[in-house]
Amino acid sequence: MTAREKERLRTGLLFISPWLLGFAALTLYPLLASVWFSLCDYSVLTEPVFLGTENYRELWRDEVFWLALRNTVVFAAVSIPLGTALAIGLAVLLNQPVRGRGLYRTIFFLPSLVPAISLAILWQWLLNGSVGLVNEVLQWPLSLVNLVAGTSLRAPDWLNDPSWALWGLVLTGLWGAGNAMVIYLAGLQEIPAELYEAAEMDGANAWQRFVNITLPLLTPVIFFNVIMGLIGSLQTFAVPYILTNGGDGPGRSLLFLATYIYQSAFDYWNMGYASALALVLFLLILALTLVVVRFGEKRVHYAGR
Amino acid sequence: MAEIVIDNLRKVYPGAKGQPDKVAVEGASFTIHDKEFLVLVGPSGCGKTTTLRMIAGLEDITSGSIRLDGRLINDVAPKDRDLAMVFQNYALYPHMTVYRNMAYALELRRVPKDDIRRRVENAAKLLGLLEPDNLLERKPKALSGGQRQRVALGRAIVREPKAFLFDEPLSNLDAKMRVETRAELSRLHHALQATMVYVTHDQVEAMTLADRIVVMNGGRIQQIAPPLEVYHRPANLFVAGFIGSPRMNTITGTVTGEGDRVIFTEKGTDHPIRLAMRGDLARLLEKHLGQEVILGLRPEHLADARDLTDPDPGATFEARVDVVEPVGAETWVYLRSSAHQLIARVPHAEPRTDIGHTLHFTADLSRARFFHPGTGESL
């Protein structure tokens, strides 16, 4: 290395040092420390005591962990496809040349700007079993069905019914589809108009154009959104935590891995166990992301690149 | 078999807030005969592409009618018109192979798989997509511009449509590919015996490809005629100036009678060009005695008098040589009369050292055209 190169390196490192320091202190150190804590008995107040793999063996036997894992995976498996379909559907609709299109786009995007706390409090009311707006809307079609079919269906008490709470949370999550929708809109606008005209001349109807042109050319955006959605939904915490006023829902139906990490760490002060859970969550996200990436490799069309 | 009859076609785009409406096509009427190669040509914004897109069904019709084999298709969806279109930037499906790009329309029509394969391979063979390299399994991004253009042609050919529509298909190719593909298109037309409607702004493409040319300007049709008629007998000053390169010379002057002769005298100078008309031309101009007219003369009909054995003295005038441009097989000589800039195409391989000299030039008046200075219409 010449003197000049050394000087350049020094200058470069100096410029990037604020980020490096922040990363080391706030990301890298906690990351490594949590790996170490996961092998210890650690209650924050006392020094960590090395336990080896005890936390992980405990975890394997812990029914609550398996419940949290199941809830987390079910929530991701339901909310990602639903959210993707809703966001693409909205984007396609809002890409039509209609009057006031900008206004509609804004309206559908706005909810995704609402902070998680406000969103959760709002949805507590919307999903309220007796006075909630959701059930108000459901009541009319349900009573019609009851009248015709002679059934006695009732709108669920979303947040207090163990078999419905998770679905209530899925509904809440769909409210944030505006974020992905905007990205899909940008993706739609990248698709050249003459491809649709060529398909129209070739004899494709609107549905065939959507399936054969829009979807394939949107795959890079879908791929990106699914990965982001996967990472986000596996870490879901704030909204269910507030929806349940800091609990984990009726019959622990809103207990997620992130919730359980929080409970272990700050309710039970079992930092070692929480660290082991966090590491498992990290590996789960990593593994599922790799699966999606591998699955997408052959199916994503990067046009013109 | 396809005949397309267009009657009084009009397209108006509503203006944005506070802007007046924009008329793109105004009262276009023409017929595209079966197996004809018809070229719509004109400068950008003349309405030629809008007309083509209305035939395709990609653009709504404001008023007028389009009939395909006698059937009114104004409101028929593009997919039900059985027309194929080749787009300016190819519009190939980037996520499909060449084979699927060409097969897609047939798949949608539920043509049996074997038939699709046969038709795609026939078209591919015709267009050289199999030899020397088999391109059928490639994606469009792995193809050159010329290859993409041929795939776009192939996609149209496999459909065996009633008619082919081309929207400036050569404009994205480099000069060499453009000439090659132009010849290929001509060959295709003869091989397929199909009706073709072709839009271009390039007059050379129009001249070389067309059975008939429709010249458009400002949304209106200026002339409909076979290429050579458009070239030799332009209907108005616009066509005269648009078709032909270098462009037709125009000289404004007045017509007078002197004894039994009809004389055209250049306007706006003390030393005018004076040309004596004979025969049919004299009889034509007799009706305009004392009036102003515009004389149009192709550059190849203006000769250096020294090259002629017996130059007509009544058609010879003096002009100063401004610029000499040797373009290879011929030379373009830029002349200045006292009031007009003129161009002569002379058949010399070597440029002459005549610049700045005043020489005699002779017009071939039998090829001259005259136009009304107000309307621009041919007399």
XYZ file of C-alpha atoms in Angstrom:
684
model
C 0.000 0.000 0.000
C 1.466 3.335 -0.994
C 1.417 6.354 1.274
C -1.278 7.883 -0.887
C -3.513 4.817 -0.620
C -3.012 4.726 3.152
C -4.060 8.322 3.436
C -7.145 7.686 1.327
C -8.050 4.696 3.479
C -7.649 6.786 6.616
C -9.860 9.540 5.227
C -12.459 7.034 4.102
C -12.573 5.276 7.464
C -12.814 8.604 9.227
C -15.853 9.552 7.153
C -17.621 6.254 7.729
C -16.661 6.059 11.423
C -19.961 7.418 12.839
C -21.827 4.614 11.166
C -19.196 2.026 12.072
C -19.293 3.050 15.740
C -23.074 3.038 15.815
C -23.220 -0.342 14.108
C -20.661 -1.840 16.466
C -22.253 -0.507 19.639
C -25.937 -0.832 18.771
C -26.131 -3.794 16.407
C -23.041 -5.973 16.366
C -22.445 -6.000 20.149
C -26.087 -6.813 21.107
C -26.141 -9.462 18.403
C -23.040 -11.215 19.674
C -24.029 -10.648 23.292
C -27.417 -12.284 22.738
C -25.703 -15.359 21.312
C -23.625 -15.518 24.502
C -26.619 -14.795 26.794
C -28.621 -17.544 25.091
C -26.095 -19.951 26.577
C -26.431 -18.447 30.055
C -28.796 -18.015 32.956
C -29.069 -14.227 32.975
C -31.624 -12.072 34.779
C -30.019 -8.683 33.989
C -29.619 -7.937 37.721
C -26.997 -10.595 38.304
C -23.971 -11.703 36.295
C -24.739 -14.249 33.535
C -24.027 -17.853 34.537
C -22.988 -20.224 31.744
C -25.495 -23.046 31.224
C -24.449 -24.485 27.878
C -27.407 -25.567 25.696
C -29.855 -25.747 28.613
C -31.986 -22.838 27.305
C -32.385 -24.528 23.933
C -33.327 -27.882 25.504
C -35.856 -26.106 27.682
C -37.245 -24.403 24.597
C -37.705 -27.742 22.865
C -39.851 -28.919 25.797
C -41.741 -25.615 26.178
C -45.327 -25.895 24.877
C -45.732 -22.125 24.956
C -42.827 -21.769 22.533
C -44.441 -24.192 20.089
C -47.721 -22.314 20.361
C -45.962 -19.007 19.662
C -44.141 -20.564 16.701
C -47.379 -21.970 15.328
C -49.231 -18.648 15.704
C -46.347 -16.804 14.051
C -46.167 -19.142 11.059
C -49.958 -19.253 10.610
C -50.159 -15.468 10.755
C -47.401 -15.120 8.130
C -48.886 -17.837 5.932
C -52.294 -16.155 5.912
C -51.450 -12.467 5.942
C -48.733 -12.487 3.247
C -50.831 -14.027 0.428
C -53.884 -11.992 1.439
C -51.886 -8.775 1.715
C -50.150 -9.418 -1.619
C -53.403 -10.110 -3.435
C -55.077 -7.066 -1.893
C -52.161 -4.746 -2.646
C -51.873 -5.929 -6.275
C -55.635 -5.694 -6.727
C -55.721 -2.163 -5.364
C -52.709 -1.144 -7.445
C -54.308 -2.459 -10.638
C -57.561 -0.646 -9.853
C -55.780 2.594 -8.980
C -53.741 2.345 -12.171
C -56.905 2.689 -14.288
C -57.358 6.080 -15.912
C -60.253 7.291 -13.756
C -61.094 10.778 -12.620
C -59.694 11.641 -9.182
C -57.175 8.816 -9.311
C -54.617 10.732 -7.268
C -57.148 11.243 -4.491
C -58.013 7.530 -4.325
C -54.357 6.613 -4.274
C -53.815 8.947 -1.332
C -56.812 7.577 0.540
C -55.655 3.976 0.180
C -52.079 4.843 1.055
C -52.844 6.934 4.155
C -53.591 4.056 6.594
C -50.093 2.679 6.099
C -48.737 5.942 7.534
C -50.681 5.563 10.784
C -48.326 4.544 13.639
C -48.778 1.022 15.023
C -50.077 2.316 18.375
C -52.861 4.417 16.856
C -53.647 1.635 14.401
C -54.024 -0.896 17.209
C -56.203 1.384 19.345
C -58.390 2.194 16.366
C -58.831 -1.466 15.516
C -59.626 -2.314 19.126
C -62.762 -0.294 18.555
C -63.408 -1.430 15.006
C -63.223 -5.089 16.088
C -65.231 -4.587 19.280
C -67.732 -7.429 19.490
C -70.794 -5.384 20.447
C -70.245 -1.842 19.145
C -67.476 -2.353 16.542
C -67.877 -1.055 12.984
C -66.707 -4.344 11.470
C -69.557 -6.251 13.073
C -71.965 -3.445 12.262
C -71.132 -4.042 8.597
C -71.288 -7.833 8.960
C -74.621 -7.819 10.742
C -76.785 -7.104 7.715
C -75.498 -9.872 5.384
C -75.370 -12.299 8.316
C -78.973 -11.705 9.288
C -79.956 -12.123 5.642
C -78.176 -15.488 5.532
C -79.823 -16.455 8.817
C -83.215 -15.512 7.457
C -82.794 -17.436 4.212
C -80.928 -20.483 5.490
C -82.507 -20.639 8.916
C -79.096 -20.582 10.593
C -78.154 -18.552 13.627
C -74.786 -17.141 12.589
C -73.411 -14.307 14.690
C -70.563 -11.953 14.084
C -67.599 -13.017 16.236
C -66.356 -11.162 19.277
C -63.068 -10.826 17.455
C -60.563 -10.006 20.122
C -62.111 -12.073 22.931
C -62.686 -15.287 21.014
C -59.605 -17.561 20.877
C -60.578 -18.930 17.481
C -61.100 -15.473 15.939
C -58.424 -13.228 17.433
C -55.741 -14.196 14.910
C -58.113 -13.408 12.023
C -58.894 -10.058 13.579
C -55.188 -9.336 13.562
C -54.968 -10.382 9.895
C -57.711 -7.828 9.115
C -55.778 -5.192 11.019
C -52.659 -6.031 9.015
C -54.467 -5.637 5.696
C -55.010 -2.013 6.590
C -51.344 -1.428 5.882
C -51.551 -2.791 2.332
C -51.153 0.771 1.038
C -47.424 0.605 1.489
C -46.976 -2.406 -0.788
C -49.665 -0.989 -3.077
C -47.565 2.079 -3.841
C -44.624 -0.127 -4.754
C -46.854 -2.262 -6.989
C -48.196 0.902 -8.627
C -44.667 1.949 -9.492
C -44.060 -1.550 -10.846
C -47.204 -1.390 -12.980
C -46.166 1.898 -14.469
C -42.856 0.356 -15.527
C -44.697 -2.061 -17.825
C -44.711 -0.550 -21.327
C -48.219 0.246 -22.627
C -47.489 -1.231 -26.052
C -47.085 -4.692 -24.498
C -50.747 -4.498 -23.552
C -51.605 -3.239 -27.018
C -49.621 -6.078 -28.597
C -51.440 -8.575 -26.374
C -54.756 -6.983 -27.277
C -53.944 -7.363 -30.980
C -52.893 -10.959 -30.266
C -56.383 -11.589 -28.911
C -55.887 -11.495 -25.153
C -58.818 -10.381 -23.022
C -58.373 -8.301 -19.860
C -57.879 -11.310 -17.597
C -55.404 -12.946 -19.996
C -53.470 -9.690 -20.207
C -53.322 -9.549 -16.410
C -52.143 -13.151 -16.080
C -49.772 -13.231 -19.057
C -48.359 -9.694 -19.039
C -48.984 -7.901 -15.754
C -48.205 -10.683 -13.274
C -45.022 -12.008 -14.916
C -43.626 -8.510 -15.372
C -44.558 -7.636 -11.804
C -42.705 -10.638 -10.346
C -39.600 -8.668 -9.301
C -41.832 -6.345 -7.256
C -43.912 -9.218 -5.865
C -40.687 -10.964 -4.897
C -39.425 -7.887 -3.055
C -42.722 -7.313 -1.262
C -43.102 -10.958 -0.232
C -39.617 -10.981 1.295
C -40.260 -7.742 3.143
C -43.668 -9.036 4.243
C -42.131 -12.294 5.426
C -39.530 -10.531 7.552
C -42.133 -8.114 8.907
C -44.881 -10.595 9.723
C -42.564 -13.085 11.434
C -41.517 -10.263 13.751
C -45.039 -9.039 14.403
C -45.319 -7.655 17.929
C -46.504 -4.118 18.514
C -50.028 -4.308 17.101
C -51.133 -7.566 18.815
C -49.418 -6.441 22.024
C -51.455 -3.245 22.131
C -54.638 -4.859 20.806
C -54.525 -7.149 23.842
C -53.502 -4.345 26.216
C -50.094 -5.864 26.708
C -51.219 -9.463 26.869
C -51.208 -12.349 24.409
C -54.873 -12.636 23.554
C -57.616 -15.035 24.637
C -56.152 -18.495 25.118
C -52.765 -17.054 24.053
C -54.147 -16.912 20.510
C -52.145 -13.718 19.852
C -48.897 -15.003 21.318
C -46.155 -14.650 18.708
C -42.469 -15.437 18.916
C -41.657 -11.751 19.338
C -44.307 -11.488 22.081
C -42.840 -14.460 23.873
C -39.345 -12.979 23.610
C -40.644 -9.806 25.228
C -42.470 -11.697 27.985
C -39.437 -13.854 28.758
C -37.135 -10.875 28.878
C -39.199 -8.235 30.653
C -42.008 -10.088 32.443
C -39.971 -13.035 33.709
C -36.542 -11.356 33.537
C -35.184 -14.482 31.901
C -32.822 -12.758 29.455
C -30.968 -15.944 28.581
C -34.140 -17.729 27.504
C -35.292 -14.643 25.575
C -31.965 -14.559 23.735
C -32.333 -18.210 22.761
C -35.839 -17.465 21.430
C -34.529 -14.470 19.497
C -31.852 -16.571 17.881
C -34.413 -19.175 16.867
C -36.591 -16.445 15.356
C -33.563 -15.119 13.477
C -32.787 -18.565 12.062
C -36.441 -19.063 11.130
C -36.538 -15.793 9.190
C -33.235 -16.595 7.517
C -34.350 -20.068 6.502
C -37.757 -19.004 5.151
C -36.206 -16.087 3.260
C -33.702 -18.427 1.643
C -36.557 -20.740 0.651
C -38.412 -17.846 -0.979
C -35.262 -16.640 -2.747
C -34.549 -20.112 -4.089
C -38.188 -20.492 -5.170
C -38.159 -17.095 -6.861
C -34.929 -17.519 -8.808
C -36.544 -19.288 -11.742
C -39.845 -17.447 -11.582
C -38.845 -13.819 -11.379
C -38.469 -12.026 -14.726
C -36.103 -9.132 -14.671
C -37.134 -7.465 -17.918
C -34.414 -5.811 -19.942
C -31.758 -6.341 -17.275
C -58.560 -11.577 -48.391
C -59.148 -8.189 -46.923
C -60.334 -4.851 -48.103
C -60.414 -1.981 -45.668
C -62.645 0.957 -46.520
C -62.176 4.116 -44.510
C -64.770 6.822 -44.847
C -64.601 10.347 -43.510
C -62.552 9.259 -40.505
C -62.079 11.867 -37.801
C -60.206 11.837 -34.495
C -60.398 14.646 -31.964
C -58.521 14.564 -28.675
C -60.290 16.642 -26.047
C -58.023 19.454 -24.909
C -56.787 19.639 -21.330
C -58.316 22.304 -19.075
C -58.530 25.580 -20.946
C -56.875 24.099 -24.025
C -58.713 23.769 -27.331
C -59.491 20.280 -28.651
C -56.818 18.789 -30.849
C -57.884 17.420 -34.203
C -55.527 14.567 -35.076
C -57.279 13.257 -38.177
C -59.788 15.245 -40.231
C -62.046 13.579 -42.778
C -59.743 10.844 -44.017
C -61.263 8.638 -46.711
C -59.431 5.918 -48.599
C -59.632 2.261 -49.493
C -56.956 -0.324 -48.860
C -57.404 -2.935 -51.553
C -56.925 -6.636 -51.060
C -53.219 -7.620 -51.228
C -52.206 -3.982 -51.481
C -49.182 -2.495 -49.744
C -50.432 0.930 -48.712
C -48.083 3.387 -47.028
C -49.242 6.301 -44.897
C -46.502 8.897 -44.928
C -46.124 12.376 -43.508
C -44.205 14.438 -40.965
C -44.585 13.719 -37.255
C -47.977 14.772 -35.910
C -49.670 14.461 -39.299
C -52.178 11.862 -38.058
C -50.769 8.819 -39.843
C -50.144 6.768 -36.695
C -53.499 7.782 -35.219
C -55.173 6.583 -38.420
C -53.357 3.249 -38.221
C -54.252 2.843 -34.540
C -57.896 3.509 -35.346
C -57.752 0.741 -37.963
C -56.154 -1.516 -35.322
C -58.835 -0.605 -32.793
C -56.351 0.767 -30.278
C -57.818 4.249 -30.638
C -61.476 5.246 -30.503
C -63.020 6.812 -33.575
C -64.563 10.257 -33.113
C -66.630 9.987 -36.291
C -66.576 8.306 -39.660
C -66.366 4.606 -40.374
C -63.948 1.766 -40.955
C -65.130 -1.320 -42.799
C -63.218 -4.568 -43.050
C -64.503 -6.710 -45.907
C -67.758 -4.813 -45.788
C -68.276 -5.236 -42.037
C -68.379 -2.073 -39.932
C -65.652 -2.462 -37.287
C -65.783 0.933 -35.552
C -66.725 -0.670 -32.243
C -65.196 -4.116 -32.706
C -62.514 -4.908 -30.103
C -58.962 -5.158 -31.496
C -58.806 -8.861 -30.662
C -61.858 -9.526 -32.827
C -60.619 -7.662 -35.903
C -58.143 -10.329 -36.970
C -55.491 -7.743 -37.788
C -51.840 -8.078 -36.790
C -49.686 -5.113 -35.848
C -45.934 -4.643 -35.793
C -44.951 -1.944 -33.332
C -42.220 0.657 -33.586
C -40.260 -0.693 -30.607
C -41.177 -4.320 -31.357
C -43.301 -4.726 -28.162
C -42.030 -8.276 -27.686
C -43.043 -9.940 -24.418
C -39.783 -9.785 -22.467
C -40.579 -12.775 -20.258
C -41.415 -15.134 -23.102
C -39.070 -16.962 -25.443
C -39.084 -16.125 -29.139
C -41.163 -19.252 -29.714
C -43.796 -18.252 -27.146
C -43.844 -14.660 -28.381
C -44.839 -15.988 -31.791
C -47.114 -18.739 -30.470
C -49.000 -16.628 -27.921
C -51.754 -15.371 -30.244
C -52.345 -18.906 -31.514
C -52.443 -20.301 -27.973
C -55.121 -17.756 -27.118
C -57.106 -18.948 -30.140
C -56.740 -22.552 -28.959
C -54.988 -23.638 -32.141
C -53.777 -27.256 -31.705
C -50.192 -27.532 -30.429
C -48.901 -29.278 -33.569
C -50.343 -26.575 -35.801
C -48.764 -23.885 -33.633
C -45.356 -25.552 -33.874
C -45.659 -25.925 -37.635
C -46.760 -22.337 -38.183
C -44.139 -20.853 -35.870
C -41.385 -22.908 -37.484
C -42.514 -21.951 -40.996
C -42.490 -18.274 -40.106
C -39.156 -18.650 -38.322
C -37.684 -20.295 -41.407
C -39.049 -17.565 -43.664
C -37.468 -14.898 -41.446
C -34.132 -16.620 -40.856
C -34.732 -17.226 -37.161
C -33.645 -20.876 -37.432
C -30.490 -20.475 -39.521
C -27.648 -19.811 -38.916
C -28.612 -19.755 -35.220
C -31.818 -21.184 -33.840
C -33.236 -18.278 -31.861
C -36.565 -19.826 -30.887
C -35.660 -20.581 -27.274
C -33.997 -17.211 -26.609
C -35.527 -14.340 -24.712
C -35.920 -11.023 -26.573
C -33.200 -9.340 -24.518
C -30.671 -11.809 -25.975
C -31.450 -10.646 -29.528
C -30.095 -7.807 -31.667
C -32.408 -5.045 -32.879
C -32.738 -6.620 -36.323
C -33.514 -10.027 -34.842
C -36.153 -8.537 -32.540
C -37.737 -6.839 -35.526
C -37.914 -10.157 -37.338
C -39.500 -11.824 -34.316
C -42.087 -9.035 -34.259
C -42.756 -9.732 -37.949
C -42.954 -13.435 -37.201
C -45.478 -12.859 -34.444
C -47.683 -11.139 -37.019
C -47.096 -13.699 -39.776
C -48.001 -16.820 -37.765
C -51.441 -15.369 -37.158
C -52.241 -15.351 -40.877
C -54.310 -12.228 -40.229
C -56.627 -10.455 -42.616
C -54.192 -7.571 -42.839
C -50.863 -6.435 -41.401
C -50.435 -3.037 -39.770
C -46.941 -1.594 -39.422
C -46.163 1.389 -37.207
C -42.757 2.728 -38.260
C -41.242 -0.732 -37.864
C -37.796 0.211 -39.150
C -37.208 3.433 -37.258
C -35.286 1.778 -34.398
C -32.837 -0.008 -36.688
C -29.473 1.291 -37.823
C -29.139 2.459 -41.432
C -27.772 -0.821 -42.780
C -30.377 -3.013 -41.062
C -33.087 -0.620 -42.194
C -32.192 -1.086 -45.863
C -31.951 -4.865 -45.454
C -35.225 -5.184 -43.578
C -36.935 -2.894 -46.068
C -36.040 -5.271 -48.866
C -37.129 -8.196 -46.696
C -40.522 -6.571 -46.138
C -40.943 -6.154 -49.881
C -40.112 -9.823 -50.367
C -42.505 -10.806 -47.587
C -45.321 -8.880 -49.179
C -44.834 -10.739 -52.427
C -44.473 -14.082 -50.666
C -47.527 -13.655 -48.418
C -49.773 -11.833 -50.894
C -51.259 -10.042 -47.891
C -52.874 -6.682 -47.344
C -50.436 -4.382 -45.581
C -50.825 -0.890 -44.135
C -47.560 0.756 -43.274
C -46.894 4.017 -41.448
C -43.611 5.858 -41.859
C -42.176 9.348 -41.892
C -39.442 8.169 -44.227
C -40.263 9.011 -47.837
C -37.707 6.509 -49.132
C -39.521 3.681 -47.316
C -42.789 4.978 -48.711
C -41.467 5.160 -52.270
C -39.759 1.774 -52.233
C -42.401 -0.306 -50.449
C -45.738 1.095 -51.478
C -48.193 0.050 -54.134
C -49.892 3.309 -53.265
C -48.916 6.136 -50.969
C -51.228 8.216 -48.799
C -49.490 11.496 -47.987
C -50.832 13.182 -44.861
C -50.194 16.547 -43.269
C -51.910 18.304 -40.389
C -54.474 15.510 -40.037
C -55.575 15.751 -43.647
C -54.848 13.556 -46.631
C -52.838 15.448 -49.246
C -52.632 12.867 -52.010
C -53.321 9.186 -52.640
C -51.445 7.749 -55.605
C -48.792 5.216 -56.666
C -45.250 6.251 -55.663
C -44.077 7.485 -59.050
C -47.215 9.502 -59.584
C -46.771 11.124 -56.180
C -43.198 11.876 -57.172
C -43.808 13.184 -60.672
C -47.275 14.641 -60.270
C -47.510 15.918 -56.676
C -51.012 17.162 -55.917
C -49.824 20.232 -54.052
C -46.805 22.121 -52.798
C -46.685 20.117 -49.550
C -46.390 16.789 -51.355
C -43.923 18.305 -53.819
C -41.708 19.392 -50.961
C -42.133 16.310 -48.754
C -41.479 13.610 -51.333
C -38.094 13.638 -53.032
C -34.610 14.365 -51.783
C -33.125 16.826 -52.380
C -36.474 18.546 -52.399
C -38.227 19.942 -55.450
C -37.160 23.431 -56.539
C -39.897 26.029 -56.367
C -39.781 29.383 -58.105
C -42.454 32.026 -57.689
C -43.173 33.973 -60.859
C -45.760 35.508 -63.146
C -47.209 34.320 -66.422
C -47.311 36.669 -69.396
C -48.108 36.256 -73.048
C -45.615 37.594 -75.621
C -46.963 37.095 -79.110
C -47.710 33.415 -79.441
C -45.393 32.484 -76.580
C -46.267 32.008 -72.904
C -43.500 33.287 -70.650
C -42.864 32.493 -66.963
C -40.906 35.292 -65.266
C -39.276 34.891 -61.833
C -40.608 37.375 -59.296
C -38.765 39.697 -56.940
C -35.665 40.552 -58.959
C -34.396 42.808 -61.715
C -32.643 39.924 -63.443
C -35.328 37.273 -63.450
C -35.203 33.765 -64.790
C -37.396 33.749 -67.895
C -38.719 30.500 -69.250
C -40.709 30.035 -72.468
C -43.419 27.387 -72.289
C -44.451 25.170 -75.136
C -47.100 22.655 -75.988
C -49.408 21.410 -73.236
C -47.704 23.549 -70.624
C -48.263 26.713 -72.683
C -51.924 25.782 -73.060
C -52.179 25.175 -69.294
C -50.554 28.481 -68.383
C -52.564 30.482 -70.923
C -55.429 30.235 -68.455
C -53.309 32.039 -65.871
C -52.021 34.956 -67.945
C -51.111 37.890 -65.744
C -51.314 35.745 -62.621
C -48.735 34.612 -60.147
C -47.863 30.884 -60.101
C -45.250 28.675 -58.473
C -43.066 26.570 -60.727
C -41.903 23.231 -59.327
C -38.969 21.433 -60.879
C -37.146 18.330 -59.593
C -33.379 18.800 -59.188
C -32.694 16.083 -61.777
C -34.604 18.130 -64.350
C -32.139 20.978 -64.121
C -29.006 20.427 -66.207
C -25.689 22.156 -66.682
C -26.115 23.569 -70.214
C -22.566 22.505 -71.123
C -23.645 18.870 -70.738
C -26.397 19.204 -73.340
C -25.773 18.981 -77.069
C -28.653 21.289 -77.959
C -29.926 23.199 -74.929
C -33.333 24.815 -75.373
C -32.592 28.559 -75.270
C -36.145 29.266 -74.000
C -35.478 27.078 -70.929
C -31.930 28.210 -70.177
C -30.975 30.772 -67.536
C -27.934 32.032 -65.701
C -27.205 31.196 -62.079
C -24.253 31.385 -59.746
C -22.864 28.161 -58.277
C -22.910 28.405 -54.459
C -21.994 24.958 -53.212
C -21.072 21.706 -54.904
C -21.801 18.456 -53.082
C -20.477 15.278 -54.646
C -22.583 12.428 -53.252
C -20.995 9.660 -55.292
C -22.908 8.655 -58.362
C -24.028 12.226 -58.905
C -23.338 15.730 -57.713
C -25.713 18.178 -56.101
C -25.109 21.724 -57.279
C -26.614 24.538 -55.214
C -27.431 27.541 -57.382
C -28.478 31.084 -56.701
C -30.629 32.891 -59.182
C -31.170 36.486 -58.203
C -34.218 35.636 -56.060
C -34.190 31.860 -55.414
C -31.958 29.082 -54.143
C -32.082 26.074 -56.485
C -30.551 22.605 -56.563
C -29.498 20.686 -59.637
C -28.578 16.995 -59.672
C -25.925 16.524 -62.299
C -24.413 13.178 -63.235
C -20.747 13.979 -62.654
C -18.657 11.678 -60.605
C -16.087 14.409 -59.909
C -16.953 17.738 -58.346
C -16.195 20.647 -60.629
C -14.365 23.712 -59.585
C -17.265 25.954 -60.531
C -18.001 27.477 -57.160
C -18.611 31.203 -57.434
C -18.939 31.105 -61.218
C -22.091 32.037 -63.075
C -23.100 29.277 -65.481
C -25.964 28.423 -67.779
C -28.532 25.910 -66.610
C -31.344 24.393 -68.639
C -34.673 23.274 -67.220
C -36.514 20.255 -68.621
C -39.816 22.099 -68.790
C -41.728 19.029 -69.941
C -41.335 17.778 -66.357
C -42.247 21.087 -64.699
C -45.248 21.358 -62.360
C -47.176 24.517 -61.549
C -48.947 25.354 -58.306
C -51.391 27.990 -57.183
C -49.518 30.365 -54.839
C -52.539 30.800 -52.557
C -53.873 27.270 -52.158
C -50.705 25.388 -53.048
C -52.782 23.102 -55.248
C -51.375 21.765 -58.491
C -52.668 23.645 -61.548
